[in-house]
XYZ file of C-alpha atoms in Angstrom:
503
model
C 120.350 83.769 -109.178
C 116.911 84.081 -110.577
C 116.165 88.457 -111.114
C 112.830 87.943 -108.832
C 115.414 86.609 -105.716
C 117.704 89.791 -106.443
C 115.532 92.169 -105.695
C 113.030 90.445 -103.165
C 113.823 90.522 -99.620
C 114.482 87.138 -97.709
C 112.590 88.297 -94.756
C 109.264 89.289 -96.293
C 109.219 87.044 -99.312
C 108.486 90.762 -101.161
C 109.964 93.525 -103.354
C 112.513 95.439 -101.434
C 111.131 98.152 -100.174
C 113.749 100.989 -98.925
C 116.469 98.249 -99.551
C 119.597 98.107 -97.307
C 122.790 95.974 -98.029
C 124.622 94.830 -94.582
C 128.245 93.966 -94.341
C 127.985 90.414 -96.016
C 126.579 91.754 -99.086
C 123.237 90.389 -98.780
C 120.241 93.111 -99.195
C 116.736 93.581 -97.393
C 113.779 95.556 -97.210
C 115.476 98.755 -94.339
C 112.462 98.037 -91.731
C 112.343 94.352 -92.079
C 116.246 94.323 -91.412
C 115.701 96.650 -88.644
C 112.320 94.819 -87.075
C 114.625 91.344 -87.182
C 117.656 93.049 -85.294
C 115.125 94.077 -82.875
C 113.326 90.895 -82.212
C 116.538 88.966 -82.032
C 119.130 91.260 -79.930
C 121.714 89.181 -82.090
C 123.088 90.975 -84.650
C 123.187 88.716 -87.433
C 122.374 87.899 -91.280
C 118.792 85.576 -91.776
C 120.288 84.338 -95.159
C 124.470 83.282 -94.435
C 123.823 83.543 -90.409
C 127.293 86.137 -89.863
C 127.537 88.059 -87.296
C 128.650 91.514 -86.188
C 129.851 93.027 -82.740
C 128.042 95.947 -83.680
C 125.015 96.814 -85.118
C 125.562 97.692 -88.718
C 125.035 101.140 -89.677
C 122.010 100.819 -92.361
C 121.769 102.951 -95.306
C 119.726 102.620 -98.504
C 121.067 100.938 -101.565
C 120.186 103.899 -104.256
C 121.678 101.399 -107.144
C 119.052 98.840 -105.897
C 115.894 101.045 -105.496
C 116.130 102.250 -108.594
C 117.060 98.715 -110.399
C 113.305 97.679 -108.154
C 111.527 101.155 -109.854
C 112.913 100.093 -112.963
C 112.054 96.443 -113.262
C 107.953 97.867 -112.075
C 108.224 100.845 -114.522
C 109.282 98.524 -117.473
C 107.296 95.708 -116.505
C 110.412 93.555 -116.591
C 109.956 91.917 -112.644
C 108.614 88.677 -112.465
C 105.617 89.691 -110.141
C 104.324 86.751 -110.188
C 103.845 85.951 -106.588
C 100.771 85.974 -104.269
C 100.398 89.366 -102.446
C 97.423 89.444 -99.530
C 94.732 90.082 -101.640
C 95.544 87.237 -104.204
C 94.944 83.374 -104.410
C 98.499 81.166 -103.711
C 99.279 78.076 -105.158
C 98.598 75.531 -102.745
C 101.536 73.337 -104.102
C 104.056 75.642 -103.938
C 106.653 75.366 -100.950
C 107.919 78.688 -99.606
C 107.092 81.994 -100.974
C 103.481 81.167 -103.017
C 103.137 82.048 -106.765
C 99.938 83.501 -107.587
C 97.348 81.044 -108.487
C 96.018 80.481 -112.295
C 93.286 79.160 -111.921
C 91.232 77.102 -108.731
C 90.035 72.615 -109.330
C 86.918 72.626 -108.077
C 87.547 68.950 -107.695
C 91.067 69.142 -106.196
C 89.806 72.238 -103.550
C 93.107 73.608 -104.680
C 94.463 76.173 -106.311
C 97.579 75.996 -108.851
C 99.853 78.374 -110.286
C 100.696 78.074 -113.708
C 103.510 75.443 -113.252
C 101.537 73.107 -110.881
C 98.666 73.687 -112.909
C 100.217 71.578 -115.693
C 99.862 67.870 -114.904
C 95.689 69.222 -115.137
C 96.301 70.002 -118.799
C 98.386 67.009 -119.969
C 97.756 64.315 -117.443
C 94.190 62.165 -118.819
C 93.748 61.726 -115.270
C 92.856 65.401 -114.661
C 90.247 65.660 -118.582
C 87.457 65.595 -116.499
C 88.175 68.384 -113.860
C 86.625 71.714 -113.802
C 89.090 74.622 -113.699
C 87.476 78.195 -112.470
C 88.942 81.506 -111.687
C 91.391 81.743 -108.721
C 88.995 81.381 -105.632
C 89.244 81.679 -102.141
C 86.320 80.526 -101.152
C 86.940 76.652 -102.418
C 86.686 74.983 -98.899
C 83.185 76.644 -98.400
C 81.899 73.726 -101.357
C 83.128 70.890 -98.428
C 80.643 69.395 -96.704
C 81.054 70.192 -93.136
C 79.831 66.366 -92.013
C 80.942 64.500 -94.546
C 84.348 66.297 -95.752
C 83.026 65.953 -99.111
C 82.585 67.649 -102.275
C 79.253 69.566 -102.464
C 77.514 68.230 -105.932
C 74.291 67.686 -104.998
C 71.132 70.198 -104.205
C 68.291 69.701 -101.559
C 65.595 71.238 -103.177
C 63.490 70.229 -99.931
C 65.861 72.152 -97.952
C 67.123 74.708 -100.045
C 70.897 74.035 -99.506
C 74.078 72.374 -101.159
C 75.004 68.777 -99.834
C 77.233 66.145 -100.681
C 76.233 62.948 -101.851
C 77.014 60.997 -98.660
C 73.880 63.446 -97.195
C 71.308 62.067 -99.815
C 71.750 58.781 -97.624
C 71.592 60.424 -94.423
C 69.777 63.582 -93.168
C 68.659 64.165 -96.544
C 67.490 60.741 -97.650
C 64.047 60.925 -99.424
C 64.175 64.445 -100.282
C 64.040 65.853 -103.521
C 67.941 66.301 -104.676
C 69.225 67.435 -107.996
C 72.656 67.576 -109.022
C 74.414 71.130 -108.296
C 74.188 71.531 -111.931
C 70.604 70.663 -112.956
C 69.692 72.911 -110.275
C 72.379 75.900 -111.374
C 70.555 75.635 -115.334
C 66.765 75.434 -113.501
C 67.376 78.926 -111.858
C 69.089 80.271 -114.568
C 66.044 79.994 -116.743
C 64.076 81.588 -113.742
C 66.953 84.366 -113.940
C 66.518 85.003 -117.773
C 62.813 85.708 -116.901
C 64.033 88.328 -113.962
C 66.257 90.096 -116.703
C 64.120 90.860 -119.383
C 61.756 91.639 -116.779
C 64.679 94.347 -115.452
C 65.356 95.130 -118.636
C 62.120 96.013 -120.050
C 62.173 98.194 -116.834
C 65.157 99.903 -117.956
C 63.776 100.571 -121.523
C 60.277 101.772 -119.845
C 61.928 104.483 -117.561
C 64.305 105.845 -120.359
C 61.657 106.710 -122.212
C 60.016 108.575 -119.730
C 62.972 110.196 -118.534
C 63.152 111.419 -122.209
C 59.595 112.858 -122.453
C 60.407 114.369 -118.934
C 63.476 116.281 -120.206
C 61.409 117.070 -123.346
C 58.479 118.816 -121.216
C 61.246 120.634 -118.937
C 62.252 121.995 -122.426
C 58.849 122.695 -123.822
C 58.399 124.714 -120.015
C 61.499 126.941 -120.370
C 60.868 127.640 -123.801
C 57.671 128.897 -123.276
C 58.131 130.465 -120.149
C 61.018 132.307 -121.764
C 59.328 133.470 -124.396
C 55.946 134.845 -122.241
C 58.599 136.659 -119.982
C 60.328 138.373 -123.427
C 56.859 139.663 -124.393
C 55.774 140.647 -121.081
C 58.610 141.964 -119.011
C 58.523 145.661 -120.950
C 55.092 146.142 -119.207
C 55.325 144.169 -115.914
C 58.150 143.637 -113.660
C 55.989 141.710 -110.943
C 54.179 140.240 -113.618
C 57.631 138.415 -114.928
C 58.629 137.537 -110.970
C 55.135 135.554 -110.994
C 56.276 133.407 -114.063
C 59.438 132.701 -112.871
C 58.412 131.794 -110.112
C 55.974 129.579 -111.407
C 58.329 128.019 -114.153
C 60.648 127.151 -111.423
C 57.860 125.054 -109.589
C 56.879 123.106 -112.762
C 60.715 122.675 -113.889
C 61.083 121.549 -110.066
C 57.933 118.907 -110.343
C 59.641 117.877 -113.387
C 63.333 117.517 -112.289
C 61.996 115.775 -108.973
C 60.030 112.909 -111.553
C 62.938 112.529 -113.734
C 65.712 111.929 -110.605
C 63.481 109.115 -109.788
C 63.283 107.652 -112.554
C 67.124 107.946 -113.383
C 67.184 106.166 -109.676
C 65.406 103.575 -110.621
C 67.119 102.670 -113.962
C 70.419 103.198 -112.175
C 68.896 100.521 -108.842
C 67.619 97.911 -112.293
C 71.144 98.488 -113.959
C 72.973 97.240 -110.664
C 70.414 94.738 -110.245
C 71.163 93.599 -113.979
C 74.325 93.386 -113.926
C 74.725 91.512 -110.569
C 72.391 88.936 -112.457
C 74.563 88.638 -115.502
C 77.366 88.177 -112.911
C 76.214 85.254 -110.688
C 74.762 83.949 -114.030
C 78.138 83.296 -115.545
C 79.872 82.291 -112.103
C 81.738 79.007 -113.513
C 81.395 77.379 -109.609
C 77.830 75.942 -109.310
C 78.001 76.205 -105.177
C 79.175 79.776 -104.989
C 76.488 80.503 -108.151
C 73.420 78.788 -105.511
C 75.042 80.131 -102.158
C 74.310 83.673 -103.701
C 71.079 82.795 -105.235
C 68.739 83.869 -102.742
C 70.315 87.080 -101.826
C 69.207 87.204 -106.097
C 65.422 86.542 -105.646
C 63.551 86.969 -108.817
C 61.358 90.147 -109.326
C 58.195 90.606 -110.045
C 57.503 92.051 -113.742
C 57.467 96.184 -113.098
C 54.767 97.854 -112.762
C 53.265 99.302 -115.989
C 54.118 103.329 -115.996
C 51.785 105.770 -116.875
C 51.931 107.066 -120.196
C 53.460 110.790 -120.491
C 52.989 112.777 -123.250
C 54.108 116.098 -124.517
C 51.689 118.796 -124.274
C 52.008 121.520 -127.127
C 54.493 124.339 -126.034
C 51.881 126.541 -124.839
C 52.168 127.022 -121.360
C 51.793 130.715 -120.753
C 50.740 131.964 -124.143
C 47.696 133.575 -122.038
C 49.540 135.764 -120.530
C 51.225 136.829 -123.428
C 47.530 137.565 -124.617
C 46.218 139.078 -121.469
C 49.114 141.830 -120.764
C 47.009 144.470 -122.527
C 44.479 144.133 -120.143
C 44.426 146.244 -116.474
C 46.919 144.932 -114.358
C 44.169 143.522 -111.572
C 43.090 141.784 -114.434
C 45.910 140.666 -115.361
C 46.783 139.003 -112.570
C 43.627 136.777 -112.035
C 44.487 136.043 -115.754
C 47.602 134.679 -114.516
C 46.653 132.991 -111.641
C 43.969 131.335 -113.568
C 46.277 130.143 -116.659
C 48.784 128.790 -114.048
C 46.663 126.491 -113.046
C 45.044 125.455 -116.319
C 48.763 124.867 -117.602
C 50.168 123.006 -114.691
C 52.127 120.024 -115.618
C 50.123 117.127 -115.837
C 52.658 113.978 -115.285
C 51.543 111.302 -112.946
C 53.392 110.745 -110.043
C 55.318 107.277 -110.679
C 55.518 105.167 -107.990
C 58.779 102.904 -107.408
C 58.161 100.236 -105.784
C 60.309 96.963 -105.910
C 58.504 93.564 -104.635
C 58.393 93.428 -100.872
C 60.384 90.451 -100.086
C 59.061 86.732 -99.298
C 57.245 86.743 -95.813
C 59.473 84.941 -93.240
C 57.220 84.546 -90.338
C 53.374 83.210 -89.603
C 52.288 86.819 -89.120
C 54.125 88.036 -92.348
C 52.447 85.130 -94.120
C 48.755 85.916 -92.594
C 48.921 89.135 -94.404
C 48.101 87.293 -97.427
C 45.568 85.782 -96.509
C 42.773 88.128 -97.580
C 43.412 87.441 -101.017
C 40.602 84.443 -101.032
C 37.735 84.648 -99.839
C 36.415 82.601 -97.120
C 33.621 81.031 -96.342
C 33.303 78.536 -93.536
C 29.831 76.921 -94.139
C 30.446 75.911 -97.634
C 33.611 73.709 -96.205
C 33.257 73.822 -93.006
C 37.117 71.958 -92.485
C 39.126 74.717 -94.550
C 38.765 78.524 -95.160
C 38.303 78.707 -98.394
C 35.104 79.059 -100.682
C 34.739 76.059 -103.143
C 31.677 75.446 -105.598
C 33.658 72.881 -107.718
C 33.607 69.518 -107.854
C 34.899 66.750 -109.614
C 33.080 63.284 -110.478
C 35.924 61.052 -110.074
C 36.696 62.184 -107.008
C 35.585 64.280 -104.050
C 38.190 67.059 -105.341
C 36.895 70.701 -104.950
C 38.365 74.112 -106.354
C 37.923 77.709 -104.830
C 36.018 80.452 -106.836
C 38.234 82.630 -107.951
C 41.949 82.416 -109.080
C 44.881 83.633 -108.053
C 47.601 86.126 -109.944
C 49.308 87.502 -107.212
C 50.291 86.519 -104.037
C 47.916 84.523 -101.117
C 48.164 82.377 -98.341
C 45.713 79.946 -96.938
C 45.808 77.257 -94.186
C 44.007 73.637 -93.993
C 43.335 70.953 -91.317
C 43.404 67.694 -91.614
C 43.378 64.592 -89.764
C 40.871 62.121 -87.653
C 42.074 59.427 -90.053
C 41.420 60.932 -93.256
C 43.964 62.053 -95.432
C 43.838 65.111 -97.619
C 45.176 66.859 -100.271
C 46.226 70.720 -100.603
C 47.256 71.827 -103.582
C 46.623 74.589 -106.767
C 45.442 73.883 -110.104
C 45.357 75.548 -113.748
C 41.249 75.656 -114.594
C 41.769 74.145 -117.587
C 42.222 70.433 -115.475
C 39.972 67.850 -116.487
C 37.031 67.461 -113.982
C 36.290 63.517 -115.242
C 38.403 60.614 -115.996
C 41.544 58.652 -115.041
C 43.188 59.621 -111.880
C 46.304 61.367 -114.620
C 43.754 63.058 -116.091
C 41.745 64.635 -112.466
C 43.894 64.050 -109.383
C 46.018 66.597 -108.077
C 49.744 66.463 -109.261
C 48.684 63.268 -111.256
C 49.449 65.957 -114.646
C 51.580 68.973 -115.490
C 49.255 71.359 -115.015
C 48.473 70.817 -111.025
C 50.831 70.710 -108.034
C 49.351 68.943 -104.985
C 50.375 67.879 -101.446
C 49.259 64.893 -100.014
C 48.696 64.671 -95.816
C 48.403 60.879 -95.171
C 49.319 59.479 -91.177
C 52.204 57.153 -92.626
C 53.794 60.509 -94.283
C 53.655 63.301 -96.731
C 54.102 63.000 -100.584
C 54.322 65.903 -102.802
C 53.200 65.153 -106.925
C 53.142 66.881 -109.869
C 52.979 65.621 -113.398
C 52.577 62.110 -112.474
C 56.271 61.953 -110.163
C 56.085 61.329 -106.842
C 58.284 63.150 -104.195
C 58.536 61.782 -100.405
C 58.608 65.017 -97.888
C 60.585 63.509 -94.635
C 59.841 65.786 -92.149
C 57.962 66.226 -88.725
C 54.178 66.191 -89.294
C 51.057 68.323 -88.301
C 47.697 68.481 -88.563
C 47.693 71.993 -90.044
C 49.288 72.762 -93.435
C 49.739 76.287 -94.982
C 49.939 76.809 -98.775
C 51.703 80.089 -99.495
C 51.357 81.750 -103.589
C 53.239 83.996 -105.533
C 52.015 83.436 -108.867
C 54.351 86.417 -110.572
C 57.610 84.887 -108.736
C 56.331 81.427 -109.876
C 56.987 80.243 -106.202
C 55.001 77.861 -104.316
C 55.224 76.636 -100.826
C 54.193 74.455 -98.579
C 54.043 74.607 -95.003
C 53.756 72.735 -91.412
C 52.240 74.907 -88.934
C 52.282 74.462 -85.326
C 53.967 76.400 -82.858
C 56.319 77.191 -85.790
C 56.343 76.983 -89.249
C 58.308 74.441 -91.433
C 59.262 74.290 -94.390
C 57.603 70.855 -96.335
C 58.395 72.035 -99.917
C 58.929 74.785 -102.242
C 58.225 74.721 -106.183
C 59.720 77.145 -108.301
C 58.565 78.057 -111.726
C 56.936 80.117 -114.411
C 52.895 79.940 -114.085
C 51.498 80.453 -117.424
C 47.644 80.704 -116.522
C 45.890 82.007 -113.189
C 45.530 79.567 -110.333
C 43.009 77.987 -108.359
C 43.025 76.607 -104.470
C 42.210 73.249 -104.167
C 41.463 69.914 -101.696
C 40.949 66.905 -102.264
C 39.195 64.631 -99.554
């Protein structure tokens, strides 16, 4: 009998716990013994099925407690089944092994003896092997009870391939893969960004504790000098020390807030970044959005270690005197550190209303184009393609009209873009360094650098372009009495932006 069956009770598939050994010799956990008896009214053995009249007396095995203690001291149990909070093998039968690793094309989970055949059998080579997971069945297709390897950028969700000919037919799709390396080039980006932050906020945090020391020290040394003379006149500068130390202290917890708020933030990055499962790694994307590059922090510097060195000056004078001496030098010494404001990006709008509030940041003006709100002076000579006045860095919003059997075009453009030429070398999305979306009445199209992408959803005569040129997101929009997603572009902007139609 195998040493993990000797000491694991039959009823619980666990390590005895309490054990008791009943009149045929076999042994089990004292309350599992006693819950079975209960349950049953019959009087019997799970394991050999005896009897007895009477209810056996139950007292614990001492000789088998302390062989369990022994075997978990030493290490020496093979504790190498599944408890509650572990993964089980899927292939074993009966009490579950703990699992070794999960297939992520199997959706199963093996222990290290079923996991075999996946190291020796060719048939297995090209299977990908991850970390024990529970979550496998979440990278099934509901619809299609299929493998999840695909990615609707369109729709921002996993699919199987079976979708890209349905629901999802003629949107943009990438494999789970491509789309797992694209954002984790976008995530590098949000990590050096955190991590300059980090850097940034330690080094203020280290001229903060510097100026709390320059503070004591000189408060220390004004009260040595002074307190022979003036008792009140040493309660003032303590007083006042504690205020500035205070300011100080207040600054630097802050700061150490932040850092600690960009070290969590970091680290759940480098986290999801190495997550071998490409569905669970894009399932937890977006609760990972991308920040914006931190706000530059004001420069403090040291101030020499003269902060009350008047008063050590001024205690010869007449008390009165004195004090407005004080009073005055308090001020003049106060510590000057900035306030630094933390502020994290404010997330990505989610309704029309959260959008609108973004729409300020171009200016309008409705009798230059009298069919959008935007103000345009450019043109182009190819084509009837105009640009608005000023670019964008941040974030914006702006809306468009279009229909009465014209098409249009909505889109952004680096300034930079050639005015005259070819249709690669002008149009909209015709080269890499313009997105556009085209509004025709047989459909929408979305190009950049010369690739065309077919947008299959409901139309409308009103199209919103949403900007956030730091998060290197772009969207586009169909408004009516909701908006819809049409299509979202994600990455790094390398010059400032400019609005743009194209009639």
């Amino acid at each position: 009998m195998a040493q993990q069956e000797i000491i694991s009770c039959s009823i619980c598939l666990d390590l005895l716990k309490e054990p008791v050994t009943i009149p045929c010799g076999h042994s089990y956990c004292m309350n599992c013994i006693q819950r079975h008896w209960d349950d049953n009214l019959i009087y019997s053995c799970p394991v050999c099925r005896q009897t007895f009249t009477l209810r056996p007396v139950l007292v614990k095995n001492t000789m088998l407690a302390d062989l369990v203690e022994e075997l978990k001291e030493t290490g020496s149990a093979d504790l190498c089944y599944a408890g509650t909070e572990d993964v089980g093998c899927d292939f074993c039968t009966g009490r579950k092994r703990k699992a070794l690793k999960s297939c992520l094309q199997c959706v199963a989970s093996y222990c290290e003896k079923h996991l075999q055949p996946h190291y020796e059998s060719p048939a297995f080579k090209k299977h990908k092997l991850v970390e024990p997971s529970k979550k496998l069945q979440e990278n099934i297709c509901s619809r299609h009870n299929e493998v999840m390897k695909m990615f609707c950028r369109t729709d921002q969700q996993c699919i199987c391939y079976l979708c890209t000919q349905g629901e999802h037919k003629g949107h943009n799709t990438v494999s789970a893969a491509a789309e797992r390396t694209e954002r984790q080039r976008q995530m590098k980006g949000s990590q050096q960004n955190i991590q300059q932050g980090i850097q940034d906020r330690e080094k203020e945090v280290k001229l903060l504790r510097q100026e709390a020391k320059a503070i004591n020290g000189s408060a220390d040394k004004a009260v040595d000098e002074s307190k022979k003379m003036f008792t009140e006149l040493k309660q003032q500068v303590r007083s006042q020390q504690k205020s500035e130390v205070s300011r100080v202290k207040e600054l630097q917890e802050k700061l150490e807030q932040e850092i600690s708020e960009l070290k969590r933030r970091d680290a759940e990055l480098k986290k999801l970044f190495h997550t071998e499962d490409n569905n669970q790694f894009l399932l937890n994307y977006p609760s990972l959005l991308p920040l914006s590059e931190p706000k530059q922090l004001s420069s403090i510097k040291i101030h020499p270690l003269r902060y009350f060195e008047d008063v050590t000056a001024a205690v010869s004078e007449i008390r009165d005197r004195q004090q407005d001496v004080l009073r005055k030098t308090l001020t003049d010494t106060s510590l000057m550190v900035s306030e630094v404001e933390v502020v994290l990006p404010p997330p990505e709008p989610k309704t029309r209303a959260d959008f609108l509030k973004y729409s300020d940041e171009i200016k309008f003006d409705r009798n230059t184009v009298k069919s959008v709100d935007l103000e345009y002076t450019d043109t182009f000579t190819f084509y009837f393609q105009i640009l608005s006045t000023e670019s964008v860095t941040g974030r914006c919003y702006w809306e468009t009209e279009w229909g009465d059997g014209r098409g249009l075009c909505v889109g952004v453009t680096y300034k930079n873009t050639s005015r005259a030429g070819s249709r690669e070398e002008c149009l909209f999305g015709f080269n890499d360094s313009s997105w556009g979306l085209y509004c025709l009445n047989d459909g929408y199209t979305f190009w950049y650098n010369n690739i065309k992408t077919p947008v299959a959803v409901p139309q409308s005569n009103k199209v919103g372009v949403y900007l956030d040129h730091s998060a290197g997101v772009l969207s586009f929009y169909s408004i009516s009495e909701t908006m819809t997603l049409l299509y979202r572009v994600r990455t790094t902007f390398t010059q400032p932006l400019y609005g743009g139609l194209l009639y």
